[in-house]
């Protein structure tokens, strides 16, 4: 007999509720009645019993959660996910209908199929899979946790795995150049200090050199007192779900390191939030203790998971990077010689680093020799045999990789008194992991890798007297073109869920990841017809060859100006590249001479610009300013497709009453990695018709970036706004069909700027009148 373990609600009286966990049979679930100790325990049913068992399953889950949070489609998918197969792969498009993907996760945690069970009253969570909920950035975790708090499963044990940069509460360590290395140094010194204070070791004269003078960390992990230090974090795990900011504040209040506290909670957590990298990158997976087999993996906002999977299995070796690494090695070896560390490890580490120093010197010389053969500012593809031969010559052949992994393990020895800097380890580790995948042949005799050597333009170094020109530099890239090489390593998982509002076209995901998804849920948007306005201005085209036309640039400026005059609060404008953004701003600052376009725009709205190459701190400051100012006056934000603002920021309500998309953001066609990928797909599609051709893949990447930017407009069920597409190419059926499905029914074509403005103004007036 198959029974379902699920949390049920018993209502013995009108005013008090008692929650029980017990095993229910499918017959009991279908009828909505269970028997406990000879008494009936009825679920709250909204309708009478239905003949359809799936419908009963939906209503039963509605009763259990106390309100309708799960759609029929979603619940059926969950039923299939959990019951029909030990391992499932699911893809969800436009999951707004489910309110939050966290609902699905919670049900997966709380539901457990048990075969041939005797009656029992408890569900043992330790027997259920762990849900690893992966997001693109740390900031997106906060949004998901907010949704989880609203479900009936907010009490499920959870934790958040994040970097030390996000959770460190030691101000001195946080301000250091490398937080990870600084943490380990302070941790080691603190442990030695506590050992002395507790008389746990016999000290000799050398102990004054072993961190006695610091630096220390009062919040550091203590391997002797870890259980007593971190038991306080159980309190936060027993409360409502917490985000990173709340985790940090709790760590400060009880003076315990949030980073290690969260890792301690990982041991008992059933929902674990983390960035993509912790799941996909093997070195992060190992460091964080993440276990894939038998557990559930959820990738939220997974529109760019293909790119991440390719990046995991790729490596870039720049001659300047080798030089920097060798300088770090020299400094560390000098420090190692002066240290008082005893034992053979000191000599072994020094010898290994010396061997690596020589090997990478040979590699750098070979890269430079190959680069000298190249014409100015170009690249060349190297043969696989040539690259393999060179790596074998420097000691990185296929048969030696296990030795290198053993060396890396020695470098990472946590008990060592002198820690090898993380940047030294990561440089070697990234190369070794990539080579392990590189040496595996591709399918149908087509290599999954392309190897390119790139010549970079000389840079100028400023000085007080003159500018000094630096010579050309060269870069070797081992580029993985098959993301399935990374994704297939997740096969031991119980279930994989890939979710995003912009997964279209879904065929790209199937062919690129090499996965046949058993279940695909494409839900409608939660908003009503009167909450969104969509318009395509077909007057001009913004193909790359036409963008330099100054008349076109002036026309674009006038369109943006008129839209900003109509739309209140925030307006987002996304452009194909930073270069084109700078070109437009330069033009608009000068024309027309008597009253420039930018001057007119600044009178209507405050202007914010996404700077190229901006670090996280400066971008965060820019966003905070924008979101503060937009509450009191109109603002316009200029960003680029695939930038930080277009994919990682939640623009709610007044922060984005309109999104303007200029052109189609295709990747640079002459980029060496793009050319290699397109050629690879063309060759693969000859053998496998389900695999996308190079042109189809190229088109899909552009529209996926476009759809992601358009999604900044509507962020919740009560939001409203307008979406404007500026490019005549959207008149073509194939281009309009590549847009997100939720947007299709709202889009109308407008041949002139005047007609578009009238329709948009009517929509805005109706919304403001409500």
XYZ file of C-alpha atoms in Angstrom:
770
model
C 0.000 0.000 0.000
C 1.328 3.465 -0.903
C 0.881 6.111 1.750
C 1.627 9.794 1.731
C 3.290 11.478 4.681
C 2.013 15.028 4.917
C 1.360 17.641 7.575
C -2.356 17.772 8.361
C -4.493 20.179 10.331
C -6.874 18.982 13.022
C -9.544 21.385 14.275
C -10.985 20.015 17.521
C -12.646 23.295 18.341
C -13.710 26.509 16.669
C -11.108 28.813 18.202
C -8.063 26.587 18.617
C -6.063 24.679 16.037
C -3.743 21.766 16.639
C -1.205 20.736 14.012
C -0.259 17.100 13.594
C 2.055 15.197 11.309
C 0.925 11.753 10.303
C 0.676 9.282 7.430
C -2.422 9.388 5.229
C -3.490 6.965 2.556
C -4.541 8.139 -0.879
C -8.085 7.043 -0.046
C -8.111 9.344 2.975
C -6.675 12.201 0.944
C -9.272 11.778 -1.798
C -12.155 11.745 0.650
C -10.849 14.543 2.766
C -11.379 12.458 5.936
C -8.811 10.742 8.119
C -9.163 8.664 11.249
C -6.950 9.286 14.236
C -7.524 7.479 17.541
C -10.973 6.506 16.406
C -12.031 10.092 15.724
C -12.702 11.849 12.456
C -10.326 14.640 11.450
C -11.841 16.509 8.516
C -10.040 18.826 6.157
C -11.608 22.146 5.319
C -13.055 21.397 1.871
C -14.178 24.267 -0.335
C -16.307 22.066 -2.565
C -17.890 18.660 -2.340
C -15.852 15.574 -3.152
C -14.995 15.356 -6.838
C -14.762 12.228 -8.898
C -11.516 13.385 -10.462
C -8.723 12.182 -8.118
C -6.433 14.952 -9.356
C -9.050 17.549 -8.463
C -9.375 16.029 -4.998
C -5.606 16.224 -4.642
C -5.743 19.927 -5.477
C -8.529 20.626 -3.012
C -6.857 18.602 -0.297
C -3.645 20.580 -0.628
C -5.684 23.790 -0.604
C -7.215 22.646 2.666
C -3.872 21.808 4.162
C -2.358 25.208 3.413
C -5.458 27.062 4.571
C -5.815 29.004 1.329
C -5.445 28.497 -2.390
C -1.746 28.866 -3.194
C -1.221 26.069 -5.680
C -2.811 25.883 -9.121
C -4.190 22.677 -10.551
C -1.317 22.527 -13.072
C 1.317 23.007 -10.429
C -0.183 20.458 -8.062
C -0.497 17.864 -10.798
C 3.129 18.487 -11.673
C 4.088 18.022 -8.018
C 2.101 14.807 -7.843
C 3.923 13.447 -10.888
C 7.250 14.771 -9.647
C 7.067 13.013 -6.303
C 5.142 9.854 -7.015
C 5.735 8.601 -10.524
C 9.513 8.424 -10.723
C 12.486 8.417 -8.391
C 14.204 11.023 -10.547
C 12.489 13.795 -12.484
C 13.512 16.871 -14.429
C 11.051 19.731 -14.638
C 11.087 23.070 -16.377
C 8.762 25.911 -15.411
C 8.121 28.938 -17.563
C 6.398 32.057 -16.265
C 5.957 30.687 -12.730
C 4.145 33.815 -11.538
C 0.877 31.832 -11.536
C 2.148 29.718 -8.674
C 2.764 32.872 -6.612
C 6.218 31.588 -5.757
C 8.308 28.627 -6.737
C 8.934 28.284 -3.002
C 5.408 26.793 -2.750
C 6.575 23.867 -4.861
C 9.722 23.487 -2.792
C 7.758 23.473 0.419
C 5.427 20.757 -0.813
C 8.395 18.696 -1.926
C 9.808 18.926 1.589
C 6.564 18.186 3.366
C 5.430 15.364 1.122
C 7.158 12.016 1.283
C 6.042 8.766 -0.278
C 6.473 5.734 1.950
C 6.015 2.171 0.719
C 4.373 -0.483 2.956
C 4.337 1.650 6.096
C 2.593 0.883 9.324
C 0.530 3.719 10.746
C 2.678 6.344 12.379
C 2.075 9.869 13.620
C 5.379 11.544 12.757
C 7.119 12.543 9.568
C 10.866 12.183 9.883
C 12.400 15.049 7.939
C 15.795 13.412 7.927
C 14.420 10.888 5.426
C 13.273 13.547 2.967
C 15.433 15.145 0.267
C 17.121 18.482 0.829
C 16.005 21.270 -1.501
C 18.883 23.366 -2.837
C 17.298 26.556 -4.110
C 19.808 28.299 -6.373
C 19.435 31.911 -7.474
C 21.488 34.053 -9.795
C 22.608 36.510 -7.111
C 22.591 36.850 -3.339
C 20.081 39.713 -3.572
C 17.446 37.488 -5.222
C 17.455 35.200 -2.187
C 15.708 37.918 -0.189
C 12.804 37.977 -2.651
C 12.376 34.205 -2.449
C 12.570 34.129 1.352
C 9.838 36.781 1.479
C 7.593 34.440 -0.503
C 8.492 31.423 1.636
C 7.410 33.323 4.762
C 3.887 33.531 3.316
C 3.467 29.783 2.924
C 2.311 27.190 5.446
C 5.816 25.718 5.358
C 7.700 28.630 6.829
C 8.742 26.391 9.717
C 10.762 23.993 7.574
C 14.437 24.184 8.685
C 16.397 26.350 6.226
C 19.688 28.134 5.813
C 21.524 30.380 3.369
C 24.973 29.568 2.017
C 26.816 32.681 0.927
C 30.286 34.151 0.632
C 32.288 35.642 3.465
C 32.058 38.976 1.679
C 28.283 38.866 2.224
C 28.221 37.655 5.837
C 31.468 38.696 7.564
C 30.848 40.885 10.634
C 34.504 41.599 11.403
C 34.979 45.092 9.959
C 38.762 44.813 9.679
C 38.578 41.502 7.795
C 35.727 42.741 5.617
C 37.787 45.714 4.455
C 40.783 43.580 3.517
C 41.688 42.837 -0.105
C 40.875 39.121 0.204
C 38.253 38.369 2.843
C 38.608 34.577 2.501
C 42.351 34.562 3.193
C 42.048 37.139 5.968
C 39.338 35.049 7.646
C 41.474 31.904 7.631
C 44.493 33.754 9.030
C 42.481 35.343 11.839
C 40.727 32.058 12.524
C 44.037 30.221 12.873
C 45.516 32.902 15.142
C 42.406 32.935 17.324
C 42.458 29.173 17.752
C 46.143 29.253 18.751
C 45.401 32.028 21.214
C 42.547 30.060 22.801
C 44.713 26.975 22.991
C 47.260 28.927 25.012
C 44.623 30.484 27.239
C 43.094 27.097 27.992
C 46.496 25.441 28.425
C 45.619 22.930 25.746
C 49.167 22.834 24.364
C 52.659 23.094 25.756
C 54.138 26.309 24.453
C 57.702 26.756 23.299
C 59.654 29.867 22.404
C 58.447 29.815 18.821
C 54.805 30.344 19.762
C 55.251 34.098 19.753
C 55.666 33.783 15.988
C 52.536 31.711 15.480
C 49.875 34.363 15.467
C 50.376 35.455 19.070
C 50.212 39.101 18.009
C 47.233 38.567 15.745
C 45.314 39.590 13.817
C 42.412 37.875 15.575
C 38.661 37.470 15.118
C 36.392 37.268 18.119
C 33.712 35.639 15.971
C 36.013 32.971 14.489
C 35.079 29.314 14.327
C 36.544 27.446 17.288
C 37.102 23.783 16.524
C 37.021 23.032 20.274
C 33.949 25.040 21.144
C 31.996 24.887 17.898
C 28.948 23.145 19.376
C 28.611 25.649 22.197
C 29.262 28.646 19.934
C 26.782 27.809 17.208
C 23.949 26.188 19.114
C 22.481 29.705 19.337
C 21.932 29.654 15.582
C 19.379 26.886 16.110
C 17.113 29.599 17.508
C 17.012 31.491 14.230
C 16.420 28.253 12.305
C 13.404 27.511 14.479
C 11.891 30.928 13.716
C 10.466 32.234 10.441
C 12.679 32.033 7.317
C 15.495 34.578 7.300
C 17.377 36.401 4.552
C 21.074 37.306 4.472
C 20.582 40.662 6.188
C 18.648 39.020 9.040
C 21.284 36.298 9.298
C 24.020 38.924 9.659
C 22.062 40.895 12.238
C 21.439 37.737 14.255
C 25.157 36.912 14.141
C 25.984 40.375 15.464
C 23.431 40.109 18.254
C 24.830 36.816 19.586
C 28.439 37.622 18.540
C 28.844 34.498 16.423
C 30.118 34.401 12.824
C 27.106 34.243 10.448
C 29.192 32.544 7.738
C 30.078 29.537 9.885
C 26.721 29.678 11.658
C 24.886 29.242 8.352
C 27.177 26.342 7.426
C 26.406 24.720 10.786
C 22.667 25.039 10.071
C 23.271 23.319 6.729
C 23.618 20.013 8.567
C 19.934 19.989 9.571
C 18.378 22.270 6.939
C 15.823 20.965 4.462
C 15.756 24.101 2.294
C 19.152 25.567 1.420
C 19.370 28.841 -0.495
C 22.566 29.591 -2.409
C 23.888 31.163 -5.641
C 24.177 29.092 -8.835
C 27.920 28.818 -8.473
C 27.680 26.708 -5.323
C 25.739 24.048 -7.232
C 27.513 24.108 -10.594
C 31.156 24.870 -9.757
C 32.746 21.710 -8.297
C 35.179 23.581 -6.029
C 32.350 25.616 -4.443
C 30.240 22.489 -4.147
C 33.009 20.769 -2.215
C 33.854 23.760 -0.006
C 30.215 24.248 1.017
C 29.496 20.565 1.638
C 26.682 20.468 -0.917
C 25.493 16.952 -1.742
C 23.690 16.480 -5.048
C 22.726 12.738 -4.997
C 19.140 12.121 -3.906
C 18.324 15.778 -3.328
C 16.180 18.354 -5.137
C 17.836 21.161 -7.134
C 15.873 24.296 -8.050
C 17.371 26.858 -10.433
C 15.342 30.058 -10.231
C 15.782 32.849 -12.809
C 17.533 30.200 -14.880
C 17.447 32.001 -18.230
C 21.250 32.207 -18.360
C 22.077 28.766 -16.978
C 23.473 27.692 -20.365
C 26.129 30.401 -20.199
C 27.033 29.505 -16.622
C 27.368 25.809 -17.471
C 29.718 26.647 -20.341
C 31.737 28.961 -18.126
C 32.154 26.284 -15.446
C 33.958 24.024 -17.924
C 36.004 26.810 -19.580
C 39.199 28.577 -18.597
C 41.023 31.689 -19.714
C 44.802 31.906 -19.269
C 46.138 35.429 -19.833
C 49.859 36.020 -19.844
C 49.330 38.907 -17.412
C 47.384 36.516 -15.180
C 50.320 34.093 -15.130
C 52.682 36.936 -14.261
C 50.440 38.079 -11.397
C 50.148 34.508 -10.090
C 53.932 34.037 -10.164
C 54.401 37.249 -8.200
C 51.951 36.005 -5.556
C 53.775 32.659 -5.413
C 57.138 34.391 -4.916
C 55.745 36.424 -2.024
C 54.154 33.396 -0.397
C 57.247 31.188 -0.732
C 59.297 33.891 0.942
C 56.766 34.039 3.765
C 56.775 30.247 4.002
C 60.556 30.129 4.413
C 60.392 32.606 7.310
C 57.594 30.744 9.074
C 58.071 28.349 11.995
C 55.797 25.664 10.585
C 57.186 22.220 11.301
C 56.876 18.956 9.408
C 57.219 17.896 5.799
C 54.245 19.892 4.528
C 56.278 23.087 4.404
C 58.879 21.512 2.140
C 56.248 19.757 0.011
C 54.240 22.935 -0.589
C 57.369 24.886 -1.488
C 58.482 22.178 -3.926
C 55.077 21.929 -5.622
C 54.789 25.684 -6.040
C 58.306 25.755 -7.493
C 57.325 23.124 -10.058
C 54.163 25.027 -10.965
C 56.167 28.251 -11.322
C 58.418 26.604 -13.912
C 55.495 24.948 -15.753
C 53.547 28.188 -16.104
C 56.663 30.038 -17.224
C 56.918 27.583 -20.132
C 53.198 28.005 -20.865
C 53.486 31.805 -20.858
C 56.459 31.642 -23.256
C 54.528 29.345 -25.602
C 51.461 31.667 -25.539
C 53.680 34.638 -26.417
C 55.421 32.765 -29.239
C 52.079 31.727 -30.724
C 50.746 35.278 -30.394
C 53.647 36.824 -32.301
C 52.453 34.991 -35.400
C 49.054 36.707 -35.321
C 48.107 39.788 -37.343
C 47.180 42.908 -35.394
C 44.105 42.644 -33.137
C 42.858 39.258 -34.153
C 42.649 35.683 -32.948
C 43.305 32.198 -34.212
C 41.910 28.787 -33.414
C 44.467 26.243 -32.259
C 44.211 22.544 -32.952
C 43.275 20.244 -30.092
C 46.351 18.079 -30.708
C 48.636 21.096 -30.469
C 47.141 22.203 -27.154
C 47.148 18.707 -25.645
C 50.801 18.246 -26.598
C 51.783 21.514 -24.925
C 49.957 20.775 -21.667
C 51.544 17.332 -21.557
C 54.978 18.943 -21.985
C 54.474 21.196 -18.961
C 53.219 18.323 -16.792
C 49.432 18.734 -17.170
C 48.659 15.675 -19.269
C 45.548 13.560 -18.772
C 47.407 10.936 -16.716
C 48.826 13.515 -14.289
C 45.559 15.222 -13.307
C 44.979 13.025 -10.258
C 48.379 14.130 -8.963
C 47.401 17.773 -9.360
C 44.144 17.210 -7.484
C 46.202 15.684 -4.675
C 48.420 18.787 -4.667
C 45.366 21.033 -4.419
C 44.160 19.018 -1.444
C 47.528 19.625 0.258
C 47.208 23.363 -0.430
C 43.768 23.424 1.223
C 44.884 21.766 4.476
C 42.846 23.578 7.144
C 45.182 22.502 9.933
C 48.242 24.101 8.329
C 49.648 27.043 10.250
C 50.642 28.863 7.046
C 47.693 28.953 4.633
C 48.232 28.962 0.884
C 46.404 32.066 -0.458
C 43.108 31.241 -2.160
C 44.040 33.100 -5.358
C 47.088 30.857 -5.823
C 44.942 27.744 -5.338
C 42.049 28.872 -7.540
C 44.336 29.637 -10.499
C 45.667 26.062 -10.558
C 42.326 24.504 -9.608
C 40.434 26.148 -12.452
C 42.962 24.904 -15.027
C 42.988 21.345 -13.664
C 39.183 21.050 -13.524
C 38.857 22.362 -17.088
C 41.523 20.015 -18.428
C 39.748 17.038 -16.858
C 36.705 17.875 -18.970
C 38.807 18.938 -21.973
C 40.395 15.513 -22.339
C 36.991 13.824 -22.782
C 36.054 13.595 -26.465
C 32.825 15.104 -27.736
C 29.814 13.329 -29.202
C 29.910 12.074 -32.803
C 33.597 12.901 -33.030
C 32.915 16.638 -32.658
C 35.106 18.164 -29.932
C 33.122 19.928 -27.211
C 35.895 22.499 -26.887
C 37.337 25.211 -29.034
C 40.777 26.617 -28.259
C 41.542 30.177 -29.278
C 44.535 32.471 -28.895
C 43.587 36.152 -28.730
C 45.808 39.190 -29.255
C 44.739 42.180 -27.166
C 45.267 45.824 -28.021
C 48.184 47.602 -26.292
C 47.274 49.735 -23.304
C 48.757 53.037 -22.244
C 50.010 53.662 -18.716
C 49.758 57.318 -17.668
C 52.785 59.045 -16.151
C 53.717 62.598 -15.172
C 55.797 63.154 -18.286
C 54.346 60.949 -21.019
C 52.100 58.016 -21.773
C 53.958 54.740 -21.962
C 52.686 52.246 -24.501
C 52.508 48.645 -23.313
C 53.105 45.823 -25.772
C 50.418 43.504 -27.119
C 49.209 40.894 -24.675
C 47.963 37.396 -25.421
C 45.308 35.148 -23.951
C 44.703 31.409 -24.320
C 41.086 30.263 -23.944
C 39.780 26.724 -23.631
C 36.116 27.362 -24.460
C 33.471 24.748 -23.664
C 30.681 24.879 -26.235
C 28.510 22.122 -24.762
C 26.802 23.194 -21.486
C 25.506 19.651 -21.144
C 28.984 18.579 -19.976
C 28.369 20.504 -16.758
C 24.638 19.946 -16.408
C 24.847 16.157 -16.739
C 26.918 16.048 -13.547
C 23.687 16.869 -11.692
C 22.114 13.598 -12.898
C 22.336 11.907 -9.434
C 19.847 14.470 -8.081
C 16.348 13.276 -7.186
C 14.690 16.138 -9.076
C 15.905 19.178 -11.035
C 13.587 22.174 -11.501
C 14.577 24.917 -13.963
C 12.353 27.982 -13.559
C 12.225 31.447 -15.087
C 9.791 33.851 -16.682
C 12.009 34.058 -19.771
C 12.990 30.522 -20.714
C 11.579 30.903 -24.207
C 12.504 29.464 -26.614
C 12.351 26.251 -24.589
C 13.832 24.175 -27.408
C 17.138 25.943 -26.821
C 17.242 24.655 -23.243
C 16.454 21.109 -24.270
C 19.157 20.878 -26.916
C 21.832 22.905 -25.137
C 21.544 21.186 -21.739
C 21.061 17.772 -23.309
C 18.013 17.088 -21.122
C 14.549 15.848 -21.957
C 12.284 17.487 -19.389
C 9.472 15.137 -18.343
C 7.255 18.011 -17.257
C 6.944 21.520 -18.697
C 4.662 24.050 -17.007
C 3.994 27.276 -18.911
C 1.644 29.361 -16.787
C -0.190 32.561 -17.647
C 0.816 35.820 -16.057
C -0.950 36.828 -12.835
C -1.844 40.305 -14.105
C -5.088 41.344 -15.783
C -5.538 42.731 -19.276
C -5.891 46.280 -17.969
C -2.530 46.221 -16.159
C -0.199 46.112 -19.141
C 0.132 48.149 -22.314
C 2.402 46.997 -25.108
C 3.450 48.839 -28.216
C 5.840 48.252 -31.122
C 6.993 51.393 -32.919
C 7.766 50.115 -36.412
C 8.982 53.421 -37.853
C 12.759 52.755 -37.668
C 15.203 49.853 -37.511
C 18.123 49.672 -35.087
C 20.347 47.159 -36.816
C 24.000 47.672 -35.981
C 24.898 49.060 -39.410
C 22.312 51.851 -38.999
C 22.996 52.951 -35.418
C 25.695 55.474 -36.311
C 23.213 57.613 -38.248
C 22.941 60.889 -36.300
C 19.440 61.519 -37.637
C 18.357 58.162 -36.217
C 19.990 58.994 -32.886
C 18.119 62.307 -32.726
C 14.857 60.576 -33.592
C 15.410 58.038 -30.804
C 16.074 60.847 -28.335
C 12.830 62.579 -29.262
C 10.843 59.339 -28.805
C 12.326 58.702 -25.352
C 11.668 62.336 -24.409
C 7.993 62.139 -25.409
C 7.479 58.847 -23.543
C 9.103 60.275 -20.412
C 6.733 63.229 -20.659
C 3.731 60.867 -20.706
C 4.782 58.206 -18.184
C 4.948 59.199 -14.488
C 7.558 58.003 -11.975
C 10.243 55.649 -13.328
C 11.128 54.841 -16.937
C 13.759 52.235 -17.873
C 15.575 52.421 -21.212
C 17.668 49.433 -22.351
C 20.175 49.689 -25.194
C 22.226 47.056 -27.058
C 25.658 48.000 -25.663
C 27.592 50.385 -23.419
C 29.353 51.775 -26.470
C 26.065 52.753 -28.101
C 24.820 54.219 -24.809
C 27.907 56.463 -24.583
C 27.509 57.449 -28.239
C 23.891 58.496 -27.720
C 24.564 60.445 -24.516
C 27.422 62.325 -26.211
C 25.147 63.252 -29.127
C 22.230 64.297 -26.921
C 24.446 66.513 -24.755
C 25.363 68.561 -27.854
C 22.234 68.595 -30.010
C 20.286 70.747 -30.588
C 22.775 73.481 -29.719
C 20.212 76.000 -28.421
C 18.510 73.552 -26.033
C 20.022 70.090 -25.978
C 17.921 66.972 -25.733
C 19.541 65.984 -22.410
C 18.717 69.398 -20.975
C 15.053 68.892 -21.913
C 15.086 65.383 -20.463
C 16.572 66.566 -17.157
C 13.746 69.110 -16.793
C 11.234 66.241 -16.943
C 13.057 63.505 -15.042
C 16.248 62.940 -13.113
C 18.662 60.917 -15.247
C 20.523 57.821 -14.005
C 23.061 55.887 -16.093
C 24.433 52.358 -15.682
C 28.187 52.762 -15.954
C 30.276 50.174 -17.760
C 32.518 48.100 -15.533
C 30.963 49.491 -12.346
C 31.677 47.406 -9.256
C 28.971 46.056 -6.975
C 29.301 48.858 -4.453
C 28.924 51.701 -6.969
C 26.048 49.993 -8.765
C 24.266 49.330 -5.464
C 24.666 53.002 -4.535
C 23.253 54.055 -7.922
C 20.219 51.796 -7.455
C 19.604 53.036 -3.928
C 19.656 56.624 -5.169
C 17.311 55.847 -8.051
C 14.778 54.027 -5.878
C 14.851 56.826 -3.315
C 14.419 59.692 -5.778
C 11.724 57.972 -7.865
C 9.366 58.031 -4.871
C 9.167 61.814 -5.044
C 9.864 62.754 -8.690
C 10.156 61.216 -12.131
C 13.338 59.353 -13.093
C 14.738 57.719 -16.206
C 17.377 55.009 -16.000
C 19.576 54.137 -18.983
C 20.956 50.603 -18.924
C 22.067 47.893 -21.323
C 20.788 44.429 -22.114
C 22.631 41.727 -20.123
C 23.711 44.411 -17.644
C 23.158 44.351 -13.907
C 19.935 46.372 -14.067
C 18.317 44.334 -16.844
C 18.616 40.985 -15.056
C 19.283 41.286 -11.344
C 17.196 44.207 -10.055
C 13.592 44.178 -8.826
C 11.925 47.399 -10.071
C 8.601 47.486 -8.238
C 5.573 49.666 -8.950
C 6.622 53.334 -9.380
C 10.233 52.288 -9.994
C 9.353 51.111 -13.528
C 6.067 52.331 -14.989
C 7.499 51.813 -18.447
C 10.296 49.841 -20.107
C 11.711 50.947 -23.456
C 13.703 48.353 -25.406
C 15.828 49.688 -28.260
C 16.716 47.098 -30.908
C 17.445 43.380 -30.539
C 20.532 42.662 -28.371
C 22.309 40.086 -30.501
C 25.770 39.000 -29.379
C 28.805 40.438 -31.235
C 28.995 38.264 -34.335
C 32.787 38.618 -34.591
C 33.461 37.584 -31.008
C 35.693 34.483 -31.152
C 33.602 32.548 -28.645
C 30.388 33.366 -30.526
C 31.915 32.248 -33.830
C 33.161 29.003 -32.294
C 29.790 28.284 -30.710
C 27.853 28.877 -33.930
C 30.183 26.607 -35.919
C 29.914 23.937 -33.221
C 26.105 24.030 -33.275
C 26.038 23.804 -37.057
C 28.187 20.668 -36.952
C 26.163 19.105 -34.129
C 22.839 19.813 -35.865
C 23.996 17.833 -38.891
C 24.080 14.693 -36.730
C 21.269 15.578 -34.323
C 18.192 17.319 -35.751
C 16.960 18.235 -32.272
C 20.077 20.334 -31.732
C 19.776 24.031 -32.615
C 21.708 25.352 -35.597
C 24.215 28.141 -35.105
C 21.843 30.835 -36.403
C 18.943 29.603 -34.267
C 21.157 29.581 -31.164
C 22.413 33.093 -31.993
C 18.864 34.413 -32.356
C 17.714 32.718 -29.139
C 20.468 34.408 -27.113
C 19.417 37.852 -28.308
C 15.729 37.405 -27.556
C 16.394 35.822 -24.189
C 18.316 38.947 -23.114
C 15.518 41.121 -24.518
C 12.776 39.203 -22.698
C 14.672 39.414 -19.436
C 14.861 43.207 -19.674
C 11.161 43.506 -20.547
C 10.339 41.536 -17.395
C 11.535 44.481 -15.258
C 8.188 46.202 -15.865
C 5.708 43.917 -14.048
C 6.962 42.563 -10.719
C 3.809 41.590 -8.776
C 0.099 40.956 -9.279
C -0.880 44.563 -8.492
C 1.783 46.206 -10.646
C 1.056 47.938 -13.960
C 3.064 49.570 -16.723
C 3.869 49.916 -20.397
C 6.301 48.005 -22.605
C 7.635 49.779 -25.709
C 9.704 48.040 -28.406
C 11.573 50.307 -30.800
C 12.557 48.433 -33.955
C 10.764 47.705 -37.205
C 12.084 44.119 -37.130
C 9.461 43.256 -34.511
C 6.847 43.387 -37.282
C 8.187 40.041 -38.511
C 6.218 37.099 -37.181
C 9.293 35.043 -36.257
C 10.681 37.904 -34.128
C 7.389 38.604 -32.371
C 6.985 34.875 -31.694
C 10.379 34.858 -29.925
C 9.122 37.281 -27.292
C 7.846 35.938 -23.956
C 4.466 34.265 -24.372
C 2.814 36.386 -21.660
C 3.456 39.550 -23.697
C 2.003 38.455 -27.052
C -1.647 39.344 -26.427
C -0.800 42.852 -25.207
C 1.335 44.027 -28.143
C 0.083 46.311 -30.919
C 1.944 47.812 -33.870
C 2.192 51.609 -34.289
C 3.586 53.129 -37.461
C 4.188 56.611 -36.045
C 5.434 58.083 -32.803
C 2.272 60.204 -32.587
C -0.140 57.252 -32.669
C 1.894 55.346 -30.077
C 1.908 58.374 -27.771
C -1.882 58.780 -27.952
C -2.540 55.130 -27.036
C 0.035 55.105 -24.237
C -1.335 58.354 -22.804
C -4.859 56.908 -22.699
C -3.620 53.853 -20.814
C -1.692 55.970 -18.278
C -4.687 58.270 -17.752
C -6.980 55.314 -17.019
C -4.560 53.878 -14.457
C -3.993 57.201 -12.701
C -7.754 57.813 -12.507
C -8.343 54.613 -10.517
